Short mmCIF file of C-alpha atoms and ligand atoms in Angstrom, two decimals:
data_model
loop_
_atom_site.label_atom_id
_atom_site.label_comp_id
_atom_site.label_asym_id
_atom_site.label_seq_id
_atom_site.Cartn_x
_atom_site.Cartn_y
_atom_site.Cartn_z
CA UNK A 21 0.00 0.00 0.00
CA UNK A 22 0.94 3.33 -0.68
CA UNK A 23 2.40 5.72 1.94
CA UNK A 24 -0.02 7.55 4.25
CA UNK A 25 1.03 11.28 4.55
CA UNK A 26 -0.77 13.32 6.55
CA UNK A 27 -0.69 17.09 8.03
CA UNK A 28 -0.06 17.10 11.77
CA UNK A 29 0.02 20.48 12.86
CA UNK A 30 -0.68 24.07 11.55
CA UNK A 31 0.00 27.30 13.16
CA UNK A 32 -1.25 30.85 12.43
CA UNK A 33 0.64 33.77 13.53
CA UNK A 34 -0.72 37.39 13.22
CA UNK A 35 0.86 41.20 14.08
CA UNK A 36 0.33 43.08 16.84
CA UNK A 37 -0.78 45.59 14.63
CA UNK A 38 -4.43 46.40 12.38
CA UNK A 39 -5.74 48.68 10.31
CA UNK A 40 -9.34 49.01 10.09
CA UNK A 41 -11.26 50.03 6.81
CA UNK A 42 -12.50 53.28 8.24
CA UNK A 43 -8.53 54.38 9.47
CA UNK A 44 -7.69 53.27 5.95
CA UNK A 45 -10.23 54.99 3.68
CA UNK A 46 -9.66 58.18 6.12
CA UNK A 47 -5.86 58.15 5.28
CA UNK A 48 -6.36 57.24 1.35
CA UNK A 49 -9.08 60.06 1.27
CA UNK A 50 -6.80 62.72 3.10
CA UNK A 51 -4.09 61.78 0.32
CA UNK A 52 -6.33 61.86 -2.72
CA UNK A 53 -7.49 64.99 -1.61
CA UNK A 54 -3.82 66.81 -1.14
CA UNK A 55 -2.77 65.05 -4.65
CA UNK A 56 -6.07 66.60 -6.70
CA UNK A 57 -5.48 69.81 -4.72
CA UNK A 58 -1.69 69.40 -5.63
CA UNK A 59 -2.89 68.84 -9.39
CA UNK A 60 -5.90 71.51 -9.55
CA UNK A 61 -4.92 73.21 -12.49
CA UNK A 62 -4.13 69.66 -14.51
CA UNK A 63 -7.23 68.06 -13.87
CA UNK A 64 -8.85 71.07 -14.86
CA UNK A 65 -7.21 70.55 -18.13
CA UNK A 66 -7.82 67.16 -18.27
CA UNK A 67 -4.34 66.16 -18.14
CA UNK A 68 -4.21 64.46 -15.26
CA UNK A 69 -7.21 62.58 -13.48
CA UNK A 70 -8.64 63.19 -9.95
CA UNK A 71 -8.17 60.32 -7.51
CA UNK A 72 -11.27 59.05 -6.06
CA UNK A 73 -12.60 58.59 -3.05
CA UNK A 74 -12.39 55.05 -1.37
CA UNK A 75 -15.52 54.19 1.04
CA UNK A 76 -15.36 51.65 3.79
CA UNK A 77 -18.69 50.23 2.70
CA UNK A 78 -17.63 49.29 -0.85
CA UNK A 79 -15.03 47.72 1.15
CA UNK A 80 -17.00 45.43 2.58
CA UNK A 81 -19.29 44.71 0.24
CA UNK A 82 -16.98 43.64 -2.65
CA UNK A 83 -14.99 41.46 -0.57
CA UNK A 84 -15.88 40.84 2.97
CA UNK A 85 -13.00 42.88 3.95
CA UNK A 86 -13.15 44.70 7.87
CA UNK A 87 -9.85 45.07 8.82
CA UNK A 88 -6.12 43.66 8.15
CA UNK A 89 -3.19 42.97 10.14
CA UNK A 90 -0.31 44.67 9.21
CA UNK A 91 3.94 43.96 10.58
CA UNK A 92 4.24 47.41 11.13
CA UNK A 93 1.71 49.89 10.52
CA UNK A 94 4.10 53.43 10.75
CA UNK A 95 3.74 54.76 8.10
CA UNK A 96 1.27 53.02 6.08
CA UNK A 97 -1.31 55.72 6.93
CA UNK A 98 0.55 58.81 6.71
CA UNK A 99 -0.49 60.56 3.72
CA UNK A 100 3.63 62.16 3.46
CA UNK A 101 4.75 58.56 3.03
CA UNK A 102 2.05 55.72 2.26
CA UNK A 103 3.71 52.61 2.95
CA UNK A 104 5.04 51.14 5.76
CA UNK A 105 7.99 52.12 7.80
CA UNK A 106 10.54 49.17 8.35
CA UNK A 107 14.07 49.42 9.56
CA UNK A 108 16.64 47.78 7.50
CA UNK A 109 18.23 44.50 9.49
CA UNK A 110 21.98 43.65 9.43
CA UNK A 111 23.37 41.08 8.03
CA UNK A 112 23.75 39.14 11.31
CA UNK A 113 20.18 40.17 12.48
CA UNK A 114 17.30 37.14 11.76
CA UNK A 115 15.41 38.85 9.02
CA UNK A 116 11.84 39.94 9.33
CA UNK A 117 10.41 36.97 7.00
CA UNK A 118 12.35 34.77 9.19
CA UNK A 119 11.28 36.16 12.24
CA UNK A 120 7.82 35.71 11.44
CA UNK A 121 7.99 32.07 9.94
CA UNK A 122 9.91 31.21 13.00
CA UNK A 123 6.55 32.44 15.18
CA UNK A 124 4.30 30.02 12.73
CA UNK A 125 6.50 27.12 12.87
CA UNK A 126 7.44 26.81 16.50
CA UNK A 127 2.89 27.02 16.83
CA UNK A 128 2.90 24.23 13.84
CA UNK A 129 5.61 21.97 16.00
CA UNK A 130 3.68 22.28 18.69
CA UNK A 131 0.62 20.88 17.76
CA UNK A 132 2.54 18.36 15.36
CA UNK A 133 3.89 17.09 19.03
CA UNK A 134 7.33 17.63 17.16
CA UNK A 135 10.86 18.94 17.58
CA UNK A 136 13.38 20.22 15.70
CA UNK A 137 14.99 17.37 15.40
CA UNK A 138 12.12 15.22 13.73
CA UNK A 139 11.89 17.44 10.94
CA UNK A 140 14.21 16.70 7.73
CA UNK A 141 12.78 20.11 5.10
CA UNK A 142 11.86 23.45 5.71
CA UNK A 143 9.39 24.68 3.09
CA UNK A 144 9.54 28.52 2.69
CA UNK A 145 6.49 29.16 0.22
CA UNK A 146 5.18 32.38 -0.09
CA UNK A 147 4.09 35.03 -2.59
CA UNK A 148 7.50 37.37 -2.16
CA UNK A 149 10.57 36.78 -0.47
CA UNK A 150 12.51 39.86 1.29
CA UNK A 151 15.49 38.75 -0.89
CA UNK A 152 16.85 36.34 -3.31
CA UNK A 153 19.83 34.57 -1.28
CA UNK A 154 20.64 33.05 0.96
CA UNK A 155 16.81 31.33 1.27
CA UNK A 156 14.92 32.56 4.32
CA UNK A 157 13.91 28.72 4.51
CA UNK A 158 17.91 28.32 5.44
CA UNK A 159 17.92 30.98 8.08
CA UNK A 160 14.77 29.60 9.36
CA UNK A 161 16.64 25.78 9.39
CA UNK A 162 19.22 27.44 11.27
CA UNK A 163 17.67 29.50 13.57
CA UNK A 164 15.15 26.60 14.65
CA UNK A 165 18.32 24.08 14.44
CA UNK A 166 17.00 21.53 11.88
CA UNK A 167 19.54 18.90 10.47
CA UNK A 168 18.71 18.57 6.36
CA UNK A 169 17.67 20.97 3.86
CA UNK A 170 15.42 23.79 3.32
CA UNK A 171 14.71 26.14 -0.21
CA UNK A 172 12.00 28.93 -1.16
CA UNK A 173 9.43 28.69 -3.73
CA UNK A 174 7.20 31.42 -4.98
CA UNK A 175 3.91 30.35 -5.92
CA UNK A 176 1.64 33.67 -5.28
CA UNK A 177 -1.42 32.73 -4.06
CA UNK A 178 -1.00 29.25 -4.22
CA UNK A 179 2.04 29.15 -3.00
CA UNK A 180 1.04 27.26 0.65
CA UNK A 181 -0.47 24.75 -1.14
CA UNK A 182 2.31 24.13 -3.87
CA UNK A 183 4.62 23.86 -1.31
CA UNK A 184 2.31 21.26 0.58
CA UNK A 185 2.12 19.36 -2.64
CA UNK A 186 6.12 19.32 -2.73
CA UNK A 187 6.28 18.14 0.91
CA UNK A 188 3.84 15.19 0.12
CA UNK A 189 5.65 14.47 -2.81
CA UNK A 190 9.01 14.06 -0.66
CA UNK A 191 7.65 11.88 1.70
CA UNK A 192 5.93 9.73 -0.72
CA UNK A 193 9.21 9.55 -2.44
CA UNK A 194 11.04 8.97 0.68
CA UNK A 195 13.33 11.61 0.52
CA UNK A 196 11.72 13.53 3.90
CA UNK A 197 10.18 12.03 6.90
CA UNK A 198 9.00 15.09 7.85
CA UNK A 199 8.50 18.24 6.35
CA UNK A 200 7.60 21.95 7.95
CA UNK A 201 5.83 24.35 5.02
CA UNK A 202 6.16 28.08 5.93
CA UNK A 203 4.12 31.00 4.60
CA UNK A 204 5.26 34.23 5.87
CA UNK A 205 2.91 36.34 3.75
CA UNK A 206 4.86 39.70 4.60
CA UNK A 207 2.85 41.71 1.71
CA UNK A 208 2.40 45.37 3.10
CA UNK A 209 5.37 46.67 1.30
CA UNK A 210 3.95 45.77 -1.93
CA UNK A 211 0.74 47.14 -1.42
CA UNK A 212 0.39 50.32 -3.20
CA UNK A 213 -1.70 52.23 -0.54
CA UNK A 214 -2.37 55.21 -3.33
CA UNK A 215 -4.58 53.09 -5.36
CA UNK A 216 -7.97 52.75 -4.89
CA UNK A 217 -9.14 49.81 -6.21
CA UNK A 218 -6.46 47.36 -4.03
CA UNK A 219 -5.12 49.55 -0.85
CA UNK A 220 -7.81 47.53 0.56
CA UNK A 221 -7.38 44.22 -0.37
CA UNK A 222 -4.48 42.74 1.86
CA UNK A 223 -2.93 41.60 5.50
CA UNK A 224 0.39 40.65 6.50
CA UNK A 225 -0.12 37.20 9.14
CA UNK A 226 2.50 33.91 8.81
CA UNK A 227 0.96 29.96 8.97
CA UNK A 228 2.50 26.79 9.03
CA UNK A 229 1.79 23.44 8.47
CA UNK A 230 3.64 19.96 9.62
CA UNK A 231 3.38 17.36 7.13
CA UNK A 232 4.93 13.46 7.86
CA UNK A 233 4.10 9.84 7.60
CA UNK A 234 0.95 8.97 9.35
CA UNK A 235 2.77 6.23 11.10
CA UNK A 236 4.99 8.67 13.19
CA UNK A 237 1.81 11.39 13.49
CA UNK A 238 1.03 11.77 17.71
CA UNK A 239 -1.33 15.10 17.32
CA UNK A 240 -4.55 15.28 18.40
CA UNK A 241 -6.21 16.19 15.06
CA UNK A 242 -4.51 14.46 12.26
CA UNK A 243 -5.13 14.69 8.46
CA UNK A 244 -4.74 11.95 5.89
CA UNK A 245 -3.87 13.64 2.85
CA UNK A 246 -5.71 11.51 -0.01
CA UNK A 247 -4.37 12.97 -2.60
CA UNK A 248 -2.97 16.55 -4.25
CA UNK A 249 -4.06 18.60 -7.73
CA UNK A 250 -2.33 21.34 -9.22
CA UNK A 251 -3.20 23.60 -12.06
CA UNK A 252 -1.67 26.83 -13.82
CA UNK A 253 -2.44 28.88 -16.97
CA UNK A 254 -1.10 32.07 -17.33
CA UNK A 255 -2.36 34.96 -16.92
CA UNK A 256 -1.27 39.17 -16.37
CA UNK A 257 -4.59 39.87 -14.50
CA UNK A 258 -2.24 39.89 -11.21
CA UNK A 259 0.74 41.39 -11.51
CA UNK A 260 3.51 42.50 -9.82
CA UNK A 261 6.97 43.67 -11.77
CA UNK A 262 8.86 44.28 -8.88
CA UNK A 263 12.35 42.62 -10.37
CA UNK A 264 16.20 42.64 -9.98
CA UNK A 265 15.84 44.00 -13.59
CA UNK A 266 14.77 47.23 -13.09
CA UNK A 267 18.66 48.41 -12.56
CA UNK A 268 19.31 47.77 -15.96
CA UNK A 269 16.12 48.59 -17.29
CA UNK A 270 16.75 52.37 -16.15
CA UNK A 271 12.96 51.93 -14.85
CA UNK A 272 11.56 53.62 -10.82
CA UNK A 273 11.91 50.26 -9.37
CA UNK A 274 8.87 51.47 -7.09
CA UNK A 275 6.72 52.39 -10.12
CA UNK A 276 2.75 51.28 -9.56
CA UNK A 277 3.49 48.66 -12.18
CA UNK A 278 6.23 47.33 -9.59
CA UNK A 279 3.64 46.77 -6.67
CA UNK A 280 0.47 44.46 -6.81
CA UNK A 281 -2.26 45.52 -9.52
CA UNK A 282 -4.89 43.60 -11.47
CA UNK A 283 -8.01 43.70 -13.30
CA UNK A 284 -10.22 42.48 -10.34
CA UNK A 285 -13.32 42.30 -12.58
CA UNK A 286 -12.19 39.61 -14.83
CA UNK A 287 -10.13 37.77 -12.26
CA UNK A 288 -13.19 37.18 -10.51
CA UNK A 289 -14.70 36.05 -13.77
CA UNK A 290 -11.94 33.74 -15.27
CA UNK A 291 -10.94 32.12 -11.56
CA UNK A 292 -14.30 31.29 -10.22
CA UNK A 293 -15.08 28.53 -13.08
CA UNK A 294 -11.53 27.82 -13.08
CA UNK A 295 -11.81 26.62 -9.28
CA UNK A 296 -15.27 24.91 -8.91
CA UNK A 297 -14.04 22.53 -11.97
CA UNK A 298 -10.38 21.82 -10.53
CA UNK A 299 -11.99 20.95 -7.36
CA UNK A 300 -14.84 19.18 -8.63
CA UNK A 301 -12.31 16.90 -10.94
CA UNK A 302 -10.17 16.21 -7.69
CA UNK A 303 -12.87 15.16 -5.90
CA UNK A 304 -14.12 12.74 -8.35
CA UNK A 305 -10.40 10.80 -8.22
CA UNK A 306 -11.62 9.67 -5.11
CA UNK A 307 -15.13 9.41 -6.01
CA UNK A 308 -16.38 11.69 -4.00
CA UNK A 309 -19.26 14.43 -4.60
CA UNK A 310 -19.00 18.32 -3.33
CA UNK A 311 -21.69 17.06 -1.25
CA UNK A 312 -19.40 14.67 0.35
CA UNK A 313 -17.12 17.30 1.81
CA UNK A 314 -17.90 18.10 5.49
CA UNK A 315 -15.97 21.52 5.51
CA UNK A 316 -14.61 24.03 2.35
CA UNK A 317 -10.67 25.42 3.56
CA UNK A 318 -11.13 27.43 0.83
CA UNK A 319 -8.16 30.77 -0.37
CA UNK A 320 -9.48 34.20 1.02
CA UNK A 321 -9.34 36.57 -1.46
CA UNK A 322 -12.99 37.68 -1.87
CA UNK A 323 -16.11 36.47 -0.39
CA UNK A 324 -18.42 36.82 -3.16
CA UNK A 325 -15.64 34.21 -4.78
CA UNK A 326 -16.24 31.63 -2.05
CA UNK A 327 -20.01 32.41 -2.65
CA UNK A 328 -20.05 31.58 -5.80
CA UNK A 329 -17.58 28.56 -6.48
CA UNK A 330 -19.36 26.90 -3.14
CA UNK A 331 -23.09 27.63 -4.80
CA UNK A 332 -21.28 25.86 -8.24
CA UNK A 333 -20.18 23.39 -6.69
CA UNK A 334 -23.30 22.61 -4.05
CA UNK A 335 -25.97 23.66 -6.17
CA UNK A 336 -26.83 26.09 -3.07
CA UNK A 337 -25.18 28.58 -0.49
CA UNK A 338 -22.74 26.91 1.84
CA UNK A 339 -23.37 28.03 5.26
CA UNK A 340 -19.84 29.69 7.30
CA UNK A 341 -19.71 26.25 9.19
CA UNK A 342 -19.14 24.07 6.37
CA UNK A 343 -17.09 26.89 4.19
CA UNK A 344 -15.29 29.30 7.17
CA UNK A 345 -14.80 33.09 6.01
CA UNK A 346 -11.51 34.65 7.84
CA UNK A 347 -11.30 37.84 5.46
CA UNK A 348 -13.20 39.97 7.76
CA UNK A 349 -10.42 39.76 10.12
CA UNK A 350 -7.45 38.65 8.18
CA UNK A 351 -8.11 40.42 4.66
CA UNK A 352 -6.20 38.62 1.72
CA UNK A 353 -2.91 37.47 3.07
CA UNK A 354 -1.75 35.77 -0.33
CA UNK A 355 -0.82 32.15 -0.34
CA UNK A 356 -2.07 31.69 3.55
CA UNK A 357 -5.39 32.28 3.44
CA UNK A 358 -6.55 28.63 2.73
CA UNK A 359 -4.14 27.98 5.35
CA UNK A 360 -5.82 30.24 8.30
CA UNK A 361 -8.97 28.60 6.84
CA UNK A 362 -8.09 25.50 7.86
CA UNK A 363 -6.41 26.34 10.96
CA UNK A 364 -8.94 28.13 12.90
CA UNK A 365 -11.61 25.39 11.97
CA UNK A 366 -10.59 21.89 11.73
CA UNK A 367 -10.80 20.55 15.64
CA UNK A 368 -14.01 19.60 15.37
CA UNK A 369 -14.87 17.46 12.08
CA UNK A 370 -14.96 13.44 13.39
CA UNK A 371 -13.08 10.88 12.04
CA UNK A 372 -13.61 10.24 8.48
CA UNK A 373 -15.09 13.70 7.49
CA UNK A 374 -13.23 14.91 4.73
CA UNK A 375 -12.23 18.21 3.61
CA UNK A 376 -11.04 20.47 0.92
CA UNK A 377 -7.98 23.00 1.52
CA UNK A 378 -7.83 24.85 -1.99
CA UNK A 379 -6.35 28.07 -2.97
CA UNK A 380 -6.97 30.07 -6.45
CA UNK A 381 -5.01 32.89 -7.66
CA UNK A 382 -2.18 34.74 -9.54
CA UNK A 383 -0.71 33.00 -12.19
CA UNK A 384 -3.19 32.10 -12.48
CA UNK A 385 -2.99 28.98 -9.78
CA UNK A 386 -5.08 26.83 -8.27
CA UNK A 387 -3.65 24.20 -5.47
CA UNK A 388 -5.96 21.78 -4.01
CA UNK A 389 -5.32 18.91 -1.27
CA UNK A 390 -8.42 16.36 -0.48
CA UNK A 391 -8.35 16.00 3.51
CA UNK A 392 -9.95 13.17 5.59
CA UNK A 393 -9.85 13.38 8.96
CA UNK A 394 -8.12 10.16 11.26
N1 CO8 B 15 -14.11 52.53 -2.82
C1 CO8 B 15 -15.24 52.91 -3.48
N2 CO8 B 15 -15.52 52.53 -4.75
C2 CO8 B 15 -14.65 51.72 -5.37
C3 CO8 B 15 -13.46 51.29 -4.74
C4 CO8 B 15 -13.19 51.72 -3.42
N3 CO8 B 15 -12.10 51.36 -2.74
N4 CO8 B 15 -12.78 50.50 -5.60
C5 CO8 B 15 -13.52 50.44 -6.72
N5 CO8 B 15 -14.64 51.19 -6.59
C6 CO8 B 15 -15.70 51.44 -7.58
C7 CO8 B 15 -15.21 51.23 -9.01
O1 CO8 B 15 -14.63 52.41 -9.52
C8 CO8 B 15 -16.48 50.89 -9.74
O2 CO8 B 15 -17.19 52.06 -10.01
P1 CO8 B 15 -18.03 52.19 -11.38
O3 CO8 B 15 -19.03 51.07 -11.33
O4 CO8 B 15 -18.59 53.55 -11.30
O5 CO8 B 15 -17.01 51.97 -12.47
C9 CO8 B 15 -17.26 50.12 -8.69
O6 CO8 B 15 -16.72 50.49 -7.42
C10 CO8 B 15 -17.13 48.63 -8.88
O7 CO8 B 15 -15.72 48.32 -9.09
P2 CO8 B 15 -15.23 46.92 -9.47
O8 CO8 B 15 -16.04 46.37 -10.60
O9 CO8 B 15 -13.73 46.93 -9.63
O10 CO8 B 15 -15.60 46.17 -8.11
P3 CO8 B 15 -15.78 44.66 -7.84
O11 CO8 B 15 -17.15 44.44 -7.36
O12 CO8 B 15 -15.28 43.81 -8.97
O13 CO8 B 15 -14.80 44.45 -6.62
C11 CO8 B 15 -12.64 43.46 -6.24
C12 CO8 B 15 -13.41 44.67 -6.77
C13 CO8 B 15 -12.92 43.35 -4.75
C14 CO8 B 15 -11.16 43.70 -6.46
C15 CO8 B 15 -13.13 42.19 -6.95
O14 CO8 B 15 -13.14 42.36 -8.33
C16 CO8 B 15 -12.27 40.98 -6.64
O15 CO8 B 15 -12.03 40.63 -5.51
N6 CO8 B 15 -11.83 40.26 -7.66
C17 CO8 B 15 -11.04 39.07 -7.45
C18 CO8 B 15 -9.67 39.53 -7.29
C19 CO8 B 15 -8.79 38.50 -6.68
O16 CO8 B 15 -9.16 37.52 -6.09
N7 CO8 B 15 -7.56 38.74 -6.82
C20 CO8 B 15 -6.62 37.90 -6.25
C21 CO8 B 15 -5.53 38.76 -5.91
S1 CO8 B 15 -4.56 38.06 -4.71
C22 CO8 B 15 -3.35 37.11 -5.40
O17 CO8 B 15 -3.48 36.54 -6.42
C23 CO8 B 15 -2.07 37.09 -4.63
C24 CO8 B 15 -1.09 37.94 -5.29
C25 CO8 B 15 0.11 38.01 -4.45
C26 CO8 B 15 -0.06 38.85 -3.21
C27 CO8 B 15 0.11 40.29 -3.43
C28 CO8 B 15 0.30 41.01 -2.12
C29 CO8 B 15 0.54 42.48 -2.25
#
């Protein structure tokens, strides 16, 4: 029989620090207002156009958004500077993505029941890293004292769940005994805070999930992994061309182009279908139904999403038991969201109930992973 891999642990770690959608849209207002008053006599002339107001109530409504968490909110709201305010770290300092990993893994260990010294990979999987080398996943190894190997991989939105995939894939090959996947979604710098349509949209937090052999598994609450499915086709309806190349491309490295931007609208369109028939085709390897699943860990990036790939997949509403919503507090936090999902509800399905932990997004992406409970 094939290996059983299952996840053991997972651990969520959020900042200190959020920003609500009313202190938001109060600080985006005050700075639209001082650039059209800065830019009176061009917009007049239709040269340049007026920013707009942002209201906390579209806010909500198009997503499900009421707050984020953010690493360090200096700065972010001060209409002189728009973005947050982060001290550079030595060389010989942990970095901040490592520092925040660090507080998702040691939570992940502990419900796994394991120790450093179980764990063979570190998984670093997240939609930016804070630099290209040496991997944060090899200052996290270090810092947490792991013997074997650990490497990033940059998967957007999907990046938790790719890197889950990888991790099964190791132990099933029998490369890894144990594997620790790390998401520290540390996004607020690439948030452009001057544009309307997105200032909104995400939250900084870190998660982490423990995956091994379900023979060695002691935790409480203990996932079989039945099986993975990924998917990509590309698309430049989320963007971000923030790159080592802009040196030699003589380009403003900072340039809105360089942060996050899409074209929500058609995301929403193109991803929705995209997702109900990935997941619907994954659950069918297993002959299973939608109607089968007990609980929906579905990504957090909009809730009228979740509406509407749960109603195409369940031929109705799913209520927030069987598909849990964490935007309201968490916001989109990239890759994790899925991740937080699962997380914050997954104690109290019985033994057999399975579950769906499936994230959608830039790329485009979709990562799925069919759950059954032990
Ligand atoms: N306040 C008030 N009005 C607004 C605002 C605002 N803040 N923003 C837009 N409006 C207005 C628009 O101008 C428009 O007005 P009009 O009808 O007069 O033209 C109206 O509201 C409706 O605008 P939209 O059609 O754009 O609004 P939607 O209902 O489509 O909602 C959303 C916008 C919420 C963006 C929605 O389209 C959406 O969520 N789409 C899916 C997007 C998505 O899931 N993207 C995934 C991105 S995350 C990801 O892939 C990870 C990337 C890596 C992480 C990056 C971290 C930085």
């Amino acid at each position: 029989m094939a290996e059983q891999i299952v996840i053991s642990g997972v651990g969520v770690w959020n900042p200190e620090f959020t920003i609500t959608n009313d202190e938001l849209v109060s600080s985006y207002n005050a700075w639209a207002e001082s650039y059209n008053a800065a830019h009176r006599e061009q917009i007049d002339q239709n040269k340049v156009t007026a920013k707009p107001q942002s209201s906390s109530e579209f806010i909500e409504k198009a997503s499900g958004i009421k707050q984020r968490y953010i690493y360090q909110k200096e700065g972010a709201l001060d209409i002189d500077r728009m973005r947050p305010t982060i001290p550079e770290r030595g060389e010989d300092e942990l970095s901040d993505q490592a520092q925040i990993a660090i507080e998702a893994a040691t939570k992940a260990l502990e419900q796994a029941n394991k120790s450093a010294a179980d764990v063979d990979v570190v998984i670093v999987s997240c939609a930016y890293t804070q630099r290209a080398y040496p991997a944060i996943a090899i200052e996290v190894q270090e810092a947490l004292g792991i013997e074997g190997f650990g490497f990033d991989m940059l998967v957007a939105c999907s990046a938790a769940t790719f890197g889950m995939h990888r991790a099964y894939e190791m132990i099933a090959a029998g490369t890894a005994a144990c594997v620790l996947v790390i998401n520290p979604e540390l996004v607020s710098p690439q948030v452009n805070y001057t544009d309307r349509d997105s200032h909104f949209i995400f939250g900084d937090v870190a998660t982490a999930t423990v995956l091994e052999k379900a023979e060695t598994a002691t935790a409480d609450h203990v996932y079989e992994i039945l099986s993975t499915k990924a998917l990509t086709k590309y698309s430049s309806n989320i963007r971000s061309n923030f790159s080592y190349m802009s040196r030699a491309n003589d380009v403003d490295p900072y340039g809105p182009d360089k942060l996050f931007h899409q074209a929500g609208r058609k995301v929403f369109k193109e991803v929705c279908p995209l997702a109900a028939d990935h997941i619907e085709q994954h659950l069918s390897r297993h002959e299973l139904k939608p109607a089968d699943v007990r609980r929906w860990w579905l990504h957090q990036a909009n809730i009228n999403m979740n509406t509407l790939i749960c109603k195409r997949l369940l031929g109705r509403e799913a209520s927030r038991e069987e598909a849990p919503i964490v935007l309201d507090e968490y916001a989109n936090t990239a890759s994790a969201g899925s991740v937080i999902a699962f997380g914050l509800n997954h104690k109290d399905l019985k033994s057999g109930d399975h579950g769906v932990l499936c994230s959608f997004g830039a790329g485009y992406s979709i990562g799925s992973l069919v759950l059954k409970k032990r």
